[in-house]
Amino acid sequence: MEILIASSLAAAIAVVMVMFLVTSLQAQARTAVRVDVQEQGIMASNRMVKDLQTTVLGGVCVRKCIPGDPTHPEVLSIQPLIGIGTNDPPSQIYGRQWIVYSWAPNQGKILRYLYPPDPAQPPAGGPKVTTTLVPKRIDQDGLLWISQQTPVGVTPFGGDVTAMNISNPTTPSITLTLALSKLVKGRPYNYQVERTISLRNSD
């Protein structure tokens, strides 16, 4: 009888321990997924913020995406300020390439690349840098044209980006919002990061 009771108690303890272990492992897995999604969002936003802080208001152009239409992505172009000229008064010098970010609905990743790939031989039909003394704004058609070309030297960010939203650059500050979501075993893990970036002074 005592052996039977002891066996029953041991079995009950074992069941409790197994349930505790399973619950603990599930919690760890959920935490790992949540951390992964957060890290993706933070890494992508940090890179975009770093590039935005290299330029002035006139060096930033945005084309808004059309929800649900992968042929009309959210496009951000940045023409960085790369130096100061030696003339008097000193003039600002801008890069001959735009840093381009694009995200299309259902794409998942944010793409970063330089356009034109070769500043000395820009593709026919696309926007061109005609002077480096002032930033050149790319119009909406030009931004769409760039996004439809096969990018060269592309760097993808994230893998679970469900939305990229950049406020239109009308003031020296821009708001960047990224939304991410990862579905694991039927359960979504969501994360959103919002950053307000102050651009450089154009004077």
XYZ file of C-alpha atoms in Angstrom:
203
model
C 0.000 0.000 0.000
C 2.776 2.417 0.936
C 4.564 1.603 -2.307
C 1.398 2.327 -4.285
C 0.922 5.681 -2.547
C 4.573 6.601 -3.059
C 4.355 5.675 -6.752
C 1.209 7.762 -7.186
C 2.835 10.763 -5.512
C 5.954 10.383 -7.644
C 3.837 10.183 -10.802
C 1.853 13.268 -9.790
C 5.063 15.196 -9.065
C 6.507 14.101 -12.401
C 3.407 15.303 -14.251
C 3.559 18.680 -12.506
C 7.273 19.021 -13.306
C 6.707 18.136 -16.967
C 3.851 20.653 -17.218
C 6.016 23.299 -15.570
C 8.889 22.525 -17.951
C 6.649 22.675 -21.024
C 5.127 25.972 -19.887
C 8.584 27.387 -19.210
C 9.880 26.335 -22.640
C 6.824 27.823 -24.353
C 7.318 31.108 -22.491
C 10.994 31.175 -23.516
C 10.048 30.528 -27.147
C 7.492 33.353 -27.092
C 10.036 35.705 -25.541
C 12.622 34.773 -28.179
C 10.170 35.521 -30.993
C 9.134 38.818 -29.391
C 12.777 39.882 -28.955
C 13.572 38.921 -32.564
C 10.741 41.083 -33.902
C 11.772 44.020 -31.705
C 15.414 43.739 -32.762
C 14.414 43.753 -36.429
C 12.426 46.952 -35.941
C 15.118 48.703 -33.921
C 17.896 47.741 -36.348
C 15.954 48.935 -39.401
C 14.867 52.207 -37.792
C 18.384 52.940 -36.503
C 19.833 52.567 -39.996
C 17.205 54.809 -41.548
C 17.610 57.423 -38.821
C 21.384 57.441 -39.341
C 20.960 58.132 -43.060
C 18.281 60.784 -42.547
C 20.501 62.686 -40.129
C 23.086 63.179 -42.897
C 20.943 65.591 -44.900
C 18.703 68.646 -44.871
C 14.991 69.028 -45.568
C 15.594 69.596 -49.287
C 17.502 66.318 -49.532
C 14.559 64.133 -48.525
C 11.760 62.963 -50.820
C 8.919 60.566 -50.039
C 6.404 58.709 -52.168
C 3.552 57.112 -50.233
C 2.596 53.527 -50.945
C -0.818 52.422 -52.173
C -2.158 49.945 -49.586
C -2.371 46.447 -50.991
C -0.581 47.358 -54.237
C 2.981 45.963 -54.366
C 3.699 47.942 -57.555
C 3.413 51.217 -55.622
C 5.754 50.919 -52.622
C 6.608 53.431 -49.936
C 9.801 55.084 -51.211
C 12.231 57.323 -49.337
C 15.159 59.021 -51.062
C 17.957 60.783 -49.213
C 20.657 62.901 -50.837
C 23.340 63.122 -48.136
C 25.356 66.200 -47.312
C 28.949 64.996 -47.718
C 31.086 68.078 -47.180
C 31.674 71.823 -47.261
C 33.296 73.603 -50.189
C 36.392 75.797 -49.884
C 34.891 78.825 -51.623
C 33.891 81.986 -49.756
C 31.249 81.851 -48.438
C 31.530 78.076 -47.987
C 28.930 76.010 -49.826
C 27.448 72.671 -48.901
C 28.266 69.710 -51.129
C 25.813 66.869 -51.621
C 26.408 63.326 -52.803
C 25.942 62.308 -56.434
C 23.866 59.306 -55.349
C 20.608 59.057 -53.491
C 20.170 56.595 -50.660
C 16.895 54.848 -51.434
C 14.656 52.885 -49.083
C 11.600 51.071 -50.376
C 8.964 48.836 -48.855
C 6.082 47.307 -50.761
C 2.920 45.786 -49.272
C 3.478 42.068 -48.606
C 7.215 42.454 -49.291
C 8.229 41.941 -45.673
C 11.676 43.450 -46.024
C 12.804 47.053 -46.365
C 15.296 47.467 -49.203
C 18.188 49.944 -49.061
C 20.358 50.759 -52.069
C 22.149 53.605 -53.840
C 20.836 55.219 -57.008
C 22.255 55.615 -59.577
C 24.591 52.638 -59.048
C 27.252 54.455 -61.098
C 26.938 58.265 -60.825
C 29.078 58.683 -63.953
C 26.609 56.640 -66.019
C 23.084 57.140 -64.690
C 20.388 54.996 -66.333
C 18.530 56.593 -69.213
C 15.074 57.769 -68.304
C 15.735 58.164 -64.600
C 16.431 61.223 -62.426
C 19.955 62.640 -62.482
C 22.043 64.750 -60.110
C 22.817 67.888 -62.122
C 24.661 69.772 -59.364
C 26.116 68.861 -56.002
C 25.775 72.382 -54.579
C 22.065 72.057 -53.815
C 20.021 68.916 -53.094
C 17.864 67.751 -56.006
C 14.282 66.796 -55.279
C 12.937 63.730 -57.056
C 9.321 64.040 -58.155
C 6.710 61.347 -57.557
C 7.098 59.790 -61.002
C 10.855 59.666 -60.554
C 10.587 57.920 -57.185
C 8.210 55.348 -58.651
C 10.531 54.839 -61.629
C 13.498 54.184 -59.332
C 11.502 51.704 -57.242
C 10.589 49.741 -60.368
C 14.205 49.218 -61.432
C 16.243 46.206 -60.366
C 18.295 47.552 -57.445
C 22.069 47.065 -57.353
C 23.929 46.478 -54.077
C 20.693 46.125 -52.167
C 20.686 45.580 -48.403
C 17.467 44.105 -46.962
C 16.313 44.967 -43.441
C 13.895 43.028 -41.299
C 11.814 40.171 -42.559
C 8.470 40.766 -40.907
C 7.791 44.431 -41.742
C 4.060 44.925 -42.300
C 4.141 48.711 -42.723
C 6.603 51.535 -43.307
C 5.260 55.042 -42.948
C 7.297 58.204 -43.417
C 5.724 61.596 -42.873
C 5.978 63.977 -45.811
C 9.030 66.222 -45.288
C 7.490 69.679 -44.813
C 9.421 70.627 -41.668
C 13.018 69.967 -40.531
C 11.784 66.893 -38.664
C 10.390 63.642 -40.026
C 8.443 60.903 -38.281
C 9.287 57.325 -39.193
C 6.981 54.480 -38.181
C 7.665 50.788 -38.730
C 5.218 48.019 -37.892
C 6.303 44.390 -37.684
C 4.382 41.174 -37.143
C 5.500 37.554 -36.984
C 3.069 34.662 -36.968
C 4.203 31.630 -34.968
C 1.853 28.651 -34.527
C -1.134 30.807 -35.364
C -0.215 33.517 -32.864
C 0.878 36.996 -34.057
C 3.745 38.824 -32.362
C 3.457 42.534 -33.132
C 5.837 45.419 -32.591
C 5.809 49.062 -33.653
C 8.613 51.589 -33.477
C 8.149 55.321 -34.070
C 11.041 57.752 -34.343
C 11.099 61.512 -34.915
C 14.260 62.602 -36.710
C 15.681 66.118 -36.768
C 17.348 66.914 -40.083
C 20.511 68.951 -40.460
C 20.434 72.709 -40.757
C 20.404 73.880 -44.359
C 22.232 77.139 -43.540
